[in-house]
XYZ file of C-alpha atoms in Angstrom:
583
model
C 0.000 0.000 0.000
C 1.711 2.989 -1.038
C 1.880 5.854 1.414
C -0.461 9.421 0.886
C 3.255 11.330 1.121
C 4.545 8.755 -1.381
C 1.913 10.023 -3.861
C 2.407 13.558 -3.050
C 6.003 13.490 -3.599
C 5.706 11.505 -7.392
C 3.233 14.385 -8.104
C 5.779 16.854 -7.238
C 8.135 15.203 -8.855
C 6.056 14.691 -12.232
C 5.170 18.440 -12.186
C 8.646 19.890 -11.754
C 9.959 17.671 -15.105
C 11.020 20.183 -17.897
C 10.339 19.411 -21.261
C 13.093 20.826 -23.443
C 12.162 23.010 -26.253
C 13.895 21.725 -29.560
C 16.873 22.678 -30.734
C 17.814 23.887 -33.722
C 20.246 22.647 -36.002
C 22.950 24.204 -37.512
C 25.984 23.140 -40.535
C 29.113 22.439 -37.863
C 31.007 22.742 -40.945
C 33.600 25.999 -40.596
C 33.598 26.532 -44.810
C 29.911 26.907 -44.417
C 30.344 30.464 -42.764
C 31.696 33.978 -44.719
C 34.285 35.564 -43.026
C 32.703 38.937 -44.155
C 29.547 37.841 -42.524
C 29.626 38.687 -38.959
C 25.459 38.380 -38.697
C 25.275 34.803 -39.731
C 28.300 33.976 -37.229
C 26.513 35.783 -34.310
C 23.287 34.296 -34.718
C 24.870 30.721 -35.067
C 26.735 31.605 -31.891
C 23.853 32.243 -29.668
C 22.067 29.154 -31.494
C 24.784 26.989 -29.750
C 25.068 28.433 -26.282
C 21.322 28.989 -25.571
C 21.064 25.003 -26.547
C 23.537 24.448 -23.749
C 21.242 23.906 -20.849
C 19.784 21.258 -22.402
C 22.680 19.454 -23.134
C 24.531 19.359 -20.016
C 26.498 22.327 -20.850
C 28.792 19.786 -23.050
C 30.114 20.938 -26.437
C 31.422 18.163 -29.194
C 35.046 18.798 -30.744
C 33.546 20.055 -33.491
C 30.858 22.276 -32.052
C 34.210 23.355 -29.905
C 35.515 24.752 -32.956
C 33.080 26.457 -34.454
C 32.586 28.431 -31.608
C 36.108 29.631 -31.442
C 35.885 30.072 -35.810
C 32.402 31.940 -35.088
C 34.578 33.958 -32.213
C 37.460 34.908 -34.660
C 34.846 36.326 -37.087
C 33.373 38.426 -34.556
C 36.151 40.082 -32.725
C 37.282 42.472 -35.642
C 33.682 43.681 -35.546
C 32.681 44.002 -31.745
C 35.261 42.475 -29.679
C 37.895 44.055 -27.733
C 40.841 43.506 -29.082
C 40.764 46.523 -31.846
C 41.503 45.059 -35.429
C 44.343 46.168 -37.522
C 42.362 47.040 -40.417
C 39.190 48.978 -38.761
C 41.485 50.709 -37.122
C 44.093 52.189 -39.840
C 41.934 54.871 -40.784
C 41.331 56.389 -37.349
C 44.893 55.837 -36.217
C 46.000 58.367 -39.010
C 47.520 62.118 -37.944
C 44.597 64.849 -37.749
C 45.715 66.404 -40.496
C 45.263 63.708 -42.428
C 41.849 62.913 -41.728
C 40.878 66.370 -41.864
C 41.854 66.375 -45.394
C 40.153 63.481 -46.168
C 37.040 64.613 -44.973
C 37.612 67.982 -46.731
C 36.976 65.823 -50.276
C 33.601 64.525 -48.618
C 31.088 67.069 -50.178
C 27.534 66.124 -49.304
C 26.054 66.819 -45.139
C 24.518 63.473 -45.052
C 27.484 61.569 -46.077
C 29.754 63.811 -43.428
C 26.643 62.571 -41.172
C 27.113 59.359 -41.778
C 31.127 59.317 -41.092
C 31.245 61.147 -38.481
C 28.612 58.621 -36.583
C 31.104 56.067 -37.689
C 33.427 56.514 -34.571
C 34.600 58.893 -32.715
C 37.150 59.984 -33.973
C 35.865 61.179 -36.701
C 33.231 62.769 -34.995
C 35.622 64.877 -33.121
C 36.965 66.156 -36.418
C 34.103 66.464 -38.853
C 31.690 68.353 -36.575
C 33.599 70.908 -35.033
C 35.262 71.876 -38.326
C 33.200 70.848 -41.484
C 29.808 68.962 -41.011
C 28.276 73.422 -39.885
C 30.391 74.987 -42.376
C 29.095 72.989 -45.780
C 25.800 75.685 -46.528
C 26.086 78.996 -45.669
C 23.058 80.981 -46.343
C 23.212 84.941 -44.864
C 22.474 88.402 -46.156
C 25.107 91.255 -47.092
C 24.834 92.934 -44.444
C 25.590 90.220 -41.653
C 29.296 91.770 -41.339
C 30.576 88.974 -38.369
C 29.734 86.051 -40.992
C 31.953 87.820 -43.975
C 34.661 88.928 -41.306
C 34.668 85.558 -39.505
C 35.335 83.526 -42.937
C 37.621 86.059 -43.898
C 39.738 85.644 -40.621
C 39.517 81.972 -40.589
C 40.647 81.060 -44.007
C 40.900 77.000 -43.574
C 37.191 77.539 -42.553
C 36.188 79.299 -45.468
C 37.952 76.624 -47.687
C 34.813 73.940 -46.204
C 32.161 75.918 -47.391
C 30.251 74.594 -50.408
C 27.021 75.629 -50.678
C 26.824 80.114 -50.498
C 23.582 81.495 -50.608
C 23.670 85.498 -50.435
C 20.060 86.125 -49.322
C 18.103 89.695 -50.089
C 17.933 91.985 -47.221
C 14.072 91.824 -46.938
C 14.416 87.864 -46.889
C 12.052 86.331 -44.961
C 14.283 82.977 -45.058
C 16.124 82.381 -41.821
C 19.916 82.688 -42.249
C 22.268 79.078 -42.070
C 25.372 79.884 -39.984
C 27.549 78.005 -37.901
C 27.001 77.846 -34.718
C 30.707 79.732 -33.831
C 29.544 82.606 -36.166
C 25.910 82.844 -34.406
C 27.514 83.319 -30.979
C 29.786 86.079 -31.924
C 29.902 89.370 -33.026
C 32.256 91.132 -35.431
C 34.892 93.116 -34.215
C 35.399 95.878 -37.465
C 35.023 99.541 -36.081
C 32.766 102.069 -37.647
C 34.078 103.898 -39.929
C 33.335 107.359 -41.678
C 32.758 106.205 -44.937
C 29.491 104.649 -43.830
C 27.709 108.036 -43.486
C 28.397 108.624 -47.521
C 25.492 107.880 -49.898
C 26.092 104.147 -50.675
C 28.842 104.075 -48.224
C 27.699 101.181 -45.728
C 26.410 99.464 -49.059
C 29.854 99.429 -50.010
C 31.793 98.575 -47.158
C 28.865 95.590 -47.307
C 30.377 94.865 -50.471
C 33.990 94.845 -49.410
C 33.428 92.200 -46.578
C 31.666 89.900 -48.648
C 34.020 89.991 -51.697
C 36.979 89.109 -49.007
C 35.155 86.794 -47.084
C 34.191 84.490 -50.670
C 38.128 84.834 -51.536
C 38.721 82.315 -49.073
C 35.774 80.298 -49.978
C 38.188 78.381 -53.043
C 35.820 74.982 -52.819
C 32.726 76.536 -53.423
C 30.377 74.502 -55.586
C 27.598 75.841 -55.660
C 26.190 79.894 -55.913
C 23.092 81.865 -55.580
C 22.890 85.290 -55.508
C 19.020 86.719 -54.341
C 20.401 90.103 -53.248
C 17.680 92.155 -55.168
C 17.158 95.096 -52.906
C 20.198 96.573 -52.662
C 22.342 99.446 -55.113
C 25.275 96.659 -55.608
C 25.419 94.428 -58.314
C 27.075 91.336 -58.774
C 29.745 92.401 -61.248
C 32.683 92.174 -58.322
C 30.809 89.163 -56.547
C 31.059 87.643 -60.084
C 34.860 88.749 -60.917
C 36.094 87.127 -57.346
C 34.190 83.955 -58.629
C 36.165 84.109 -61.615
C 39.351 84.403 -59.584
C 39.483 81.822 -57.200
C 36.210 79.568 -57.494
C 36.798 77.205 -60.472
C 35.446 74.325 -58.879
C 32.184 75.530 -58.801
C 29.193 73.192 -60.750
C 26.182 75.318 -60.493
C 25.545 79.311 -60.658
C 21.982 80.795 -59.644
C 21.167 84.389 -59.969
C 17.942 85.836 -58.730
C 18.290 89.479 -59.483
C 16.793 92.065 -61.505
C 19.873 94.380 -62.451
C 21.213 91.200 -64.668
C 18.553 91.929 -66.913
C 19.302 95.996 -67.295
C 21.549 97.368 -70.009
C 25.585 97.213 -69.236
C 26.347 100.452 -68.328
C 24.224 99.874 -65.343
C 25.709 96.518 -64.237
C 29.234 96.926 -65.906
C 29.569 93.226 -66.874
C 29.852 93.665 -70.544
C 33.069 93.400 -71.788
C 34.219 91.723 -68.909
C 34.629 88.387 -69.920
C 36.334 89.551 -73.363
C 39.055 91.102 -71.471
C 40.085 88.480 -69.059
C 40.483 84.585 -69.937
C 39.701 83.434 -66.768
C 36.459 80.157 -67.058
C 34.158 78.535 -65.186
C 35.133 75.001 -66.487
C 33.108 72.732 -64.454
C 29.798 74.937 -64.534
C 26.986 72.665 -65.707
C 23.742 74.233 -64.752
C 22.998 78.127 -64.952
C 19.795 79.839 -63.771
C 18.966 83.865 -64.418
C 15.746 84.848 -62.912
C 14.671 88.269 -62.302
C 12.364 89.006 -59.326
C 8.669 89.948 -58.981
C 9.483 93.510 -57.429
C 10.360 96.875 -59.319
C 13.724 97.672 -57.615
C 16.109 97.560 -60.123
C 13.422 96.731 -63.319
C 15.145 98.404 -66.175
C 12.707 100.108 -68.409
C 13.757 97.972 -71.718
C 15.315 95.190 -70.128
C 18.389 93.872 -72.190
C 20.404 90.244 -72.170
C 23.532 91.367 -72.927
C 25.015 91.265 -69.352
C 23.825 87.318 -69.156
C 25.197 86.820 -72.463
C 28.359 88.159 -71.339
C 28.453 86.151 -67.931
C 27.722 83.229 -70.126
C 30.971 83.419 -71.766
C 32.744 82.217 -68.415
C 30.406 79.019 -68.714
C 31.291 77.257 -71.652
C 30.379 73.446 -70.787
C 27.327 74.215 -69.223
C 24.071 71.613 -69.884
C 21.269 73.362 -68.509
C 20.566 76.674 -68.825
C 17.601 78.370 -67.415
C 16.626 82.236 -68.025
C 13.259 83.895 -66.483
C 12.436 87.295 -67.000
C 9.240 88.254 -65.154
C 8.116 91.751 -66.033
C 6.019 93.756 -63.572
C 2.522 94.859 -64.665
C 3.290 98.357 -66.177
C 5.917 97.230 -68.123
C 5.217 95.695 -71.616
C 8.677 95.495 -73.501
C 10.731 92.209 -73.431
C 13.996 91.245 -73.444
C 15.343 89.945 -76.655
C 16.884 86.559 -77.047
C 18.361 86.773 -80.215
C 21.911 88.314 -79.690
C 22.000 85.815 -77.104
C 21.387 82.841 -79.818
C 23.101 84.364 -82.733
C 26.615 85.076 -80.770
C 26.999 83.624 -77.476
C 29.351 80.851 -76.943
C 28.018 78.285 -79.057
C 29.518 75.290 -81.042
C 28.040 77.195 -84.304
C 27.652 80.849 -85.681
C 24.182 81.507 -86.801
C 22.604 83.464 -88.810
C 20.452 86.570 -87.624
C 16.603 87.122 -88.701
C 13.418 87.072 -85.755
C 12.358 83.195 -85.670
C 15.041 82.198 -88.077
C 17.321 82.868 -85.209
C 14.971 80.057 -83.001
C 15.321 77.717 -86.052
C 19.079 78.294 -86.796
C 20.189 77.267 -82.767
C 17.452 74.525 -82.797
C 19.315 73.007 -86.259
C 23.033 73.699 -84.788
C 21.979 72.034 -81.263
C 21.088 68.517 -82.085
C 21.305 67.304 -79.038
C 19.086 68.992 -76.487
C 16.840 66.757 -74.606
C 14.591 69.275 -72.596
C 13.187 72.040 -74.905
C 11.036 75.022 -73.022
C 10.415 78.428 -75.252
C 7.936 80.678 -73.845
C 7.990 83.012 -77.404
C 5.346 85.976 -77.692
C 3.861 87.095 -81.155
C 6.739 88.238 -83.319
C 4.493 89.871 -86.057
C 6.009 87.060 -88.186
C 5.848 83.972 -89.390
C 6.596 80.056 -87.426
C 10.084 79.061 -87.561
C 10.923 76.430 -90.581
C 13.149 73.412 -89.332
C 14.768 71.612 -91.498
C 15.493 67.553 -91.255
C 16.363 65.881 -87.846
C 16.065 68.483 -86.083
C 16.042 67.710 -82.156
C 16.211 63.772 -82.785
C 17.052 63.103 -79.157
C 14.324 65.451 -77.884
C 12.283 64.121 -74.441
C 10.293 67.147 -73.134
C 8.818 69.845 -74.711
C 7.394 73.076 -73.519
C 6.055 75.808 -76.141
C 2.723 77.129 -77.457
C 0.791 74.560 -79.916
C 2.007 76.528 -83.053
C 5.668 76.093 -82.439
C 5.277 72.388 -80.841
C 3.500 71.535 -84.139
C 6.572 73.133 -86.258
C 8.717 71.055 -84.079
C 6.852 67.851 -83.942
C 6.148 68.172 -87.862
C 9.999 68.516 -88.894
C 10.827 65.242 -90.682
C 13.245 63.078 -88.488
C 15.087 59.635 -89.647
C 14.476 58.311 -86.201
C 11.263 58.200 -83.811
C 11.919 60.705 -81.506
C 11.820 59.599 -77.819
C 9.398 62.500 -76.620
C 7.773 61.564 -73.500
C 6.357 65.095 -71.837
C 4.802 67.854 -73.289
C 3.390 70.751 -71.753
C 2.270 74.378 -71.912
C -0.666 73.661 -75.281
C -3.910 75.011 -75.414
C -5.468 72.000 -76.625
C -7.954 74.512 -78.760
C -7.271 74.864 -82.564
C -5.678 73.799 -85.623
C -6.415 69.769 -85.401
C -3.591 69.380 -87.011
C -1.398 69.304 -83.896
C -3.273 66.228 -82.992
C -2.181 64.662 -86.245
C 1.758 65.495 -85.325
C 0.783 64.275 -81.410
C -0.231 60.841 -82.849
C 3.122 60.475 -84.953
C 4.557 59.946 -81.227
C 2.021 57.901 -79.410
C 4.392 55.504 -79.065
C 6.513 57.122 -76.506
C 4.573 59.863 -75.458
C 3.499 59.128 -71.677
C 2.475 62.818 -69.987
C 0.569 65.553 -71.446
C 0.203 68.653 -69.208
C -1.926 71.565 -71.269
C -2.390 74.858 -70.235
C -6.391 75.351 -71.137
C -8.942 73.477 -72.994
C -12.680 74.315 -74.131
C -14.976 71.430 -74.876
C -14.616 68.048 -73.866
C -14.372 66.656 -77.454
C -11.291 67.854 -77.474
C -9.718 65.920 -74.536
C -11.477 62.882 -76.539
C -9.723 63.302 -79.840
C -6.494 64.165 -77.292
C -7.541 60.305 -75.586
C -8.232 58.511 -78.812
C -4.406 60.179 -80.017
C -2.277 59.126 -77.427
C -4.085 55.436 -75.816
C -0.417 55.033 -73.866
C -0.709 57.927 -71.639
C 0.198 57.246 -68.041
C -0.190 61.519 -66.788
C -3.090 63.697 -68.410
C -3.344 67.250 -66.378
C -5.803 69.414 -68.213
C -5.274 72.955 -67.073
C -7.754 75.515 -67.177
C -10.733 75.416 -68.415
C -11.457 78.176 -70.642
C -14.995 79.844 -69.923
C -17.813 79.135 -72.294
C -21.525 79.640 -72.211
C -22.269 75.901 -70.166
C -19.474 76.933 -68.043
C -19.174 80.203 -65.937
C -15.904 81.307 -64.176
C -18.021 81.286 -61.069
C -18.908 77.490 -61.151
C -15.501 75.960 -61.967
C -14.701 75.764 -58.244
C -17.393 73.256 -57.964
C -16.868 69.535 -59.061
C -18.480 68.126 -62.173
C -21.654 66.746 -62.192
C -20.995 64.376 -64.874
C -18.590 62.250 -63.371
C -19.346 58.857 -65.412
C -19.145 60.400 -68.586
C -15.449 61.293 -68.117
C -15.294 57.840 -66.484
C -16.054 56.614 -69.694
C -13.626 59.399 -71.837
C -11.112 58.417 -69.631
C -11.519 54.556 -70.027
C -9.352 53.721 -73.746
C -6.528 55.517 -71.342
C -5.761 51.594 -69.728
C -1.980 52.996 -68.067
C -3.479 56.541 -66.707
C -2.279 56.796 -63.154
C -2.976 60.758 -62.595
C -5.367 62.985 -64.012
C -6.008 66.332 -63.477
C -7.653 69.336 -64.654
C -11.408 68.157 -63.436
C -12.715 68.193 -59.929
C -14.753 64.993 -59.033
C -14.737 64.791 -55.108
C -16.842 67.198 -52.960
C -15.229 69.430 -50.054
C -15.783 67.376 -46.601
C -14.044 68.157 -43.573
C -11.138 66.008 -41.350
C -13.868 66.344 -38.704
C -16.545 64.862 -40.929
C -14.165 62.446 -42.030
C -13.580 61.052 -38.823
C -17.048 60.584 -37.778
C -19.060 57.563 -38.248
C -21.480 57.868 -40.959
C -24.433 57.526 -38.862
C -23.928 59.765 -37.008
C -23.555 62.175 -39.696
C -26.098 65.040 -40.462
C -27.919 64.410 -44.117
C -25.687 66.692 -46.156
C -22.671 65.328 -44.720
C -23.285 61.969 -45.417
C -24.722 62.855 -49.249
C -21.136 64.421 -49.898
C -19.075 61.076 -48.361
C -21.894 58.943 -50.312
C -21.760 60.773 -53.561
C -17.620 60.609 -53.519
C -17.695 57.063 -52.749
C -19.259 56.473 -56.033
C -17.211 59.004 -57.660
C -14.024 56.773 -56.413
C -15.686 53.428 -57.266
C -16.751 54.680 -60.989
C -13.558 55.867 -61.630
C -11.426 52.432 -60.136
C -14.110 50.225 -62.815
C -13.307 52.848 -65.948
C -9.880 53.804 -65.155
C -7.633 50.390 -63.579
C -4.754 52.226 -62.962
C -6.268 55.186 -61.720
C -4.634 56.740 -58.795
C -4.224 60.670 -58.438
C -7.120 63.088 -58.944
C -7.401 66.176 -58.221
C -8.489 67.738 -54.796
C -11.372 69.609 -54.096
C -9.916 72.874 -52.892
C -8.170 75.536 -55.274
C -4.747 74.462 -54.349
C -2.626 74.479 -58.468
C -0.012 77.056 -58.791
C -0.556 77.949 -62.225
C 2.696 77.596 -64.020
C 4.448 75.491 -61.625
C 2.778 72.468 -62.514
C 2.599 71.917 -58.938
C -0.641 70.766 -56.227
C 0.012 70.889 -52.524
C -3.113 68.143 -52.151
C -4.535 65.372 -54.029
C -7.117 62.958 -53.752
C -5.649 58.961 -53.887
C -7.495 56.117 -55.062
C -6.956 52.966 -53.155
C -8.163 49.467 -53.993
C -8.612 47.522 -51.613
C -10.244 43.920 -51.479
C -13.392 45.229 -49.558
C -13.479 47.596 -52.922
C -12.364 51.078 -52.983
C -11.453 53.839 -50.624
C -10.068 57.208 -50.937
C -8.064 59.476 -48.872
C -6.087 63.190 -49.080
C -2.693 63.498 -49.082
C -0.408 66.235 -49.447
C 2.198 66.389 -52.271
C 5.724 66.874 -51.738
C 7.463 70.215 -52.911
């Protein structure tokens, strides 16, 4: 007869038995494992001790030696013992690494190495991670006189933006300038018409001949009597590393007595020979408008840039002012590969011929009082993206070519007119993907522009011009007629974004988050009625995604939306949501 503590004491003994958990297996061969794999190594390694309990705590031979292969890998990563190569770059001289990092360009890759150890911490941050972009106004004296005093400084700077006095964007210093103050005296000269303007000047032309690395320039200093001409000298002197000029100023555009640029260039041999992209732009305000505005000081600066690939020149002309500046001295004799003939458009067809090679076209030409431009064969084979009124894109589009051109974008057409411009679009339907017009009337026009180009994957519409069905008043509304466009829309199978025609009614983020029923009745027609929109456009459109939103949010010109409406399929069926758009 077996005793009641007998029993107790089996129980016990029963309940306190562990059942080990299964081990998992792993290759005990040492070939098996990369050397350059320390991950693989340390999860193997914990594989094999946590299995150790279970096992007595006994290793096999070979088990014994992977662990002490899996070891070997590890160490030069983690372990204590530093290795010989991870080491050899941080055991170099100061100097050394400080000129090392001086060839590292780009912030975020500075980030990244100087959170690579320590250091290199201690010598990127302190010295060149703050002084990369520099962004300040002329008139911030300590940040000219404190580059100009520390030289080796001024040598890290790459990025030099010289902001406009009435700026409302917040200066980028280092943190050693923004603590200190500048120690130049006043001086007498300052009390002279233009005299602190001047002295301005003076600072900033010493401080930027230190600045030898620069590689990038923008000048925005609109509002102020001084020009760039000595800014753009000292450039000339001792920045000829620099890759991309930007000039935001509306004394470029004024004749050359004012700016005393021309002739500049002629005289002096001195290049930009790395300068790939240049951008002239004047400025929205009247300082400094000249009444007929000339190019002759850009075509001069131009002759410093002769290897440039993108070239960008704006000239927006305030309200009272009707006269333009005129391109053609600027085409006919400016450093190009080819001298051209003079003569209005002939000019525009004589650098089109000479330049077979541009990719990205954009001409924003006014009436001339004469005639289109003639082009003869293959010209602009390799073009991708056009931008131009629907005359000239159909002179371009109709010149003969031995090869299909690979045009993908076009933009800035008023789809209304001459149909033949849809006969020239449908020579290209092949690679033509985006269309972005600038107006359009009637809606059998965007479907002769669908039944052209089936392949398009963008369609953005523009402005609709006002007719008797539709007033200027109503166009902030959405369209009533939302299947019917549906249905234009549907021989467009690849469309992923279309804009131009408001579908969705305005509803709230409060509305949004409420549950329907609790809802008032015109709050829940609105989500109702755009929950049909969204499901009759996901059954026309399959790759619909981007529509436009409801609010009047396009910058005209910019081709740019700050919100949009997204289509999302879903397997319930499909939902839609509001997000903002990247700058």
């Amino acid at each position: 007869m077996v005793s009641s503590n007998h029993l107790a004491a089996r129980r016990g003994k029963r309940s306190q038995q562990v059942v080990a958990p299964k081990v998992t297996s792993f290759s005990t061969n040492v070939a098996s494992y990369d050397r350059q794999d320390p991950f693989l190594a340390v999860n193997t390694l914990m594989k094999l001790l946590t299995s150790l309990p279970y096992r007595g705590y006994k290793l096999s031979s070979e088990e014994h030696a992977l662990s002490l292969y899996l070891l070997s890998i590890i160490e030069p990563f983690i372990g204590s013992t530093p290795s010989e190569r991870r080491t050899i770059l941080t055991r170099q001289p100061t100097e050394i690494l400080d000129t090392i990092v001086f060839h590292v360009e780009d912030k975020p890759d500075l980030l990244a190495l100087g959170l690579s150890c320590r250091r290199l911490h201690d010598v990127i941050f302190p010295r060149h991670f703050d002084y990369r972009i520099v962004r300040a106004k002329p008139s911030s004296l300590r940040v000219w006189h404190y580059l100009r005093t520390h030289p080796i400084l001024a040598r890290h700077v790459r990025i030099l933006e010289v902001l406009d006095e009435r700026a409302v964007v917040g200066e980028v210093l280092p943190p050693g300038i923004q603590n200190t103050d500048t120690d130049l005296d006043s001086t007498d000269d300052e009390l002279t018409p233009g005299g602190l303007q001047a002295k301005h000047e003076r600072c900033l032309i010493s401080a930027l001949e230190e600045m030898s690395s620069l590689r990038s320039f923008t000048w925005s200093c609109n509002h102020s009597p001084n020009g760039i001409d000595g800014v753009w000298q000292t450039l000339l002197r001792r920045c000829e590393g620099l890759k991309e000029i930007r000039v935001h100023d509306n004394l470029i555009f004024a004749g050359p007595a004012e700016t005393g640029l021309e002739g500049a260039n002629q005289s002096s041999s001195l290049l930009f020979p790395c300068v790939r992209s240049v951008s002239f732009s004047s400025t929205k305000h009247s300082y400094g408008t000249a009444k007929l505005p000339d190019l002759a000081c850009i075509r001069s600066m131009l002759e410093a840039c002769p290897n440039i690939e993108a070239l960008n020149i704006n000239y927006l002309a305030p309200r009272s002012q009707t006269a333009r500046p005129s391109a053609n001295e600027l085409l006919l004799f400016g450093r190009w590969p080819a001298t051209l003939p003079p003569g209005g458009y002939a000019a525009l067809s004589s650098f089109l011929i000479a330049h077979s090679n541009i990719q990205t076209l954009h001409l924003d030409f006014r009436s001339m009082g004469i005639g289109p431009p003639l082009l003869g064969p293959n010209t602009l084979p390799h073009l991708r993206e056009l931008k131009a009124s629907r005359d000239l894109a159909t002179v371009i589009l109709s010149s003969p070519c031995d090869v299909v051109r690979p045009l993908e974008t076009i933009k800035g057409l008023n789809l209304t007119g001459d149909p033949s411009f849809l006969t020239q679009l449908r020579r290209h339907q092949s690679t033509l993907r985006k269309v972005e017009l600038s107006s359009w009337h009637e809606m059998e026009e965007v479907r002769h522009l669908v039944g052209t180009l089936p392949l398009l994957t963008v369609l953005d519409l523009g402005k609709r011009l006002a007719t008797t069905q539709s007033r200027p008043s109503t166009s902030a509304l959405p369209t009533t007629n939302a299947l019917e466009w549906a249905t234009l829309l549907s021989p467009l199978t690849h469309l992923t974004a279309f804009h131009g025609v408001k579908f969705f009614y305005e509803i709230s983020n409060a509305v949004l988050s409420v549950p329907i029923e609790r809802l008032t009745t015109a709050d829940r027609s609105r989500v109702k009625k755009n929950e049909e929109v969204a499901s009759v456009l996901a059954w026309k459109c399959p790759k619909l995604r981007r529509v436009d939103h409801w609010e009047e949010l396009y910058q005209q010109g910019s081709g740019k939306r700050d919100k949009v409406v997204v289509l999302i399929r879903e397997k319930e069926g499909v939902r839609w949501e509001v997000r903002r758009v990247k700058s």
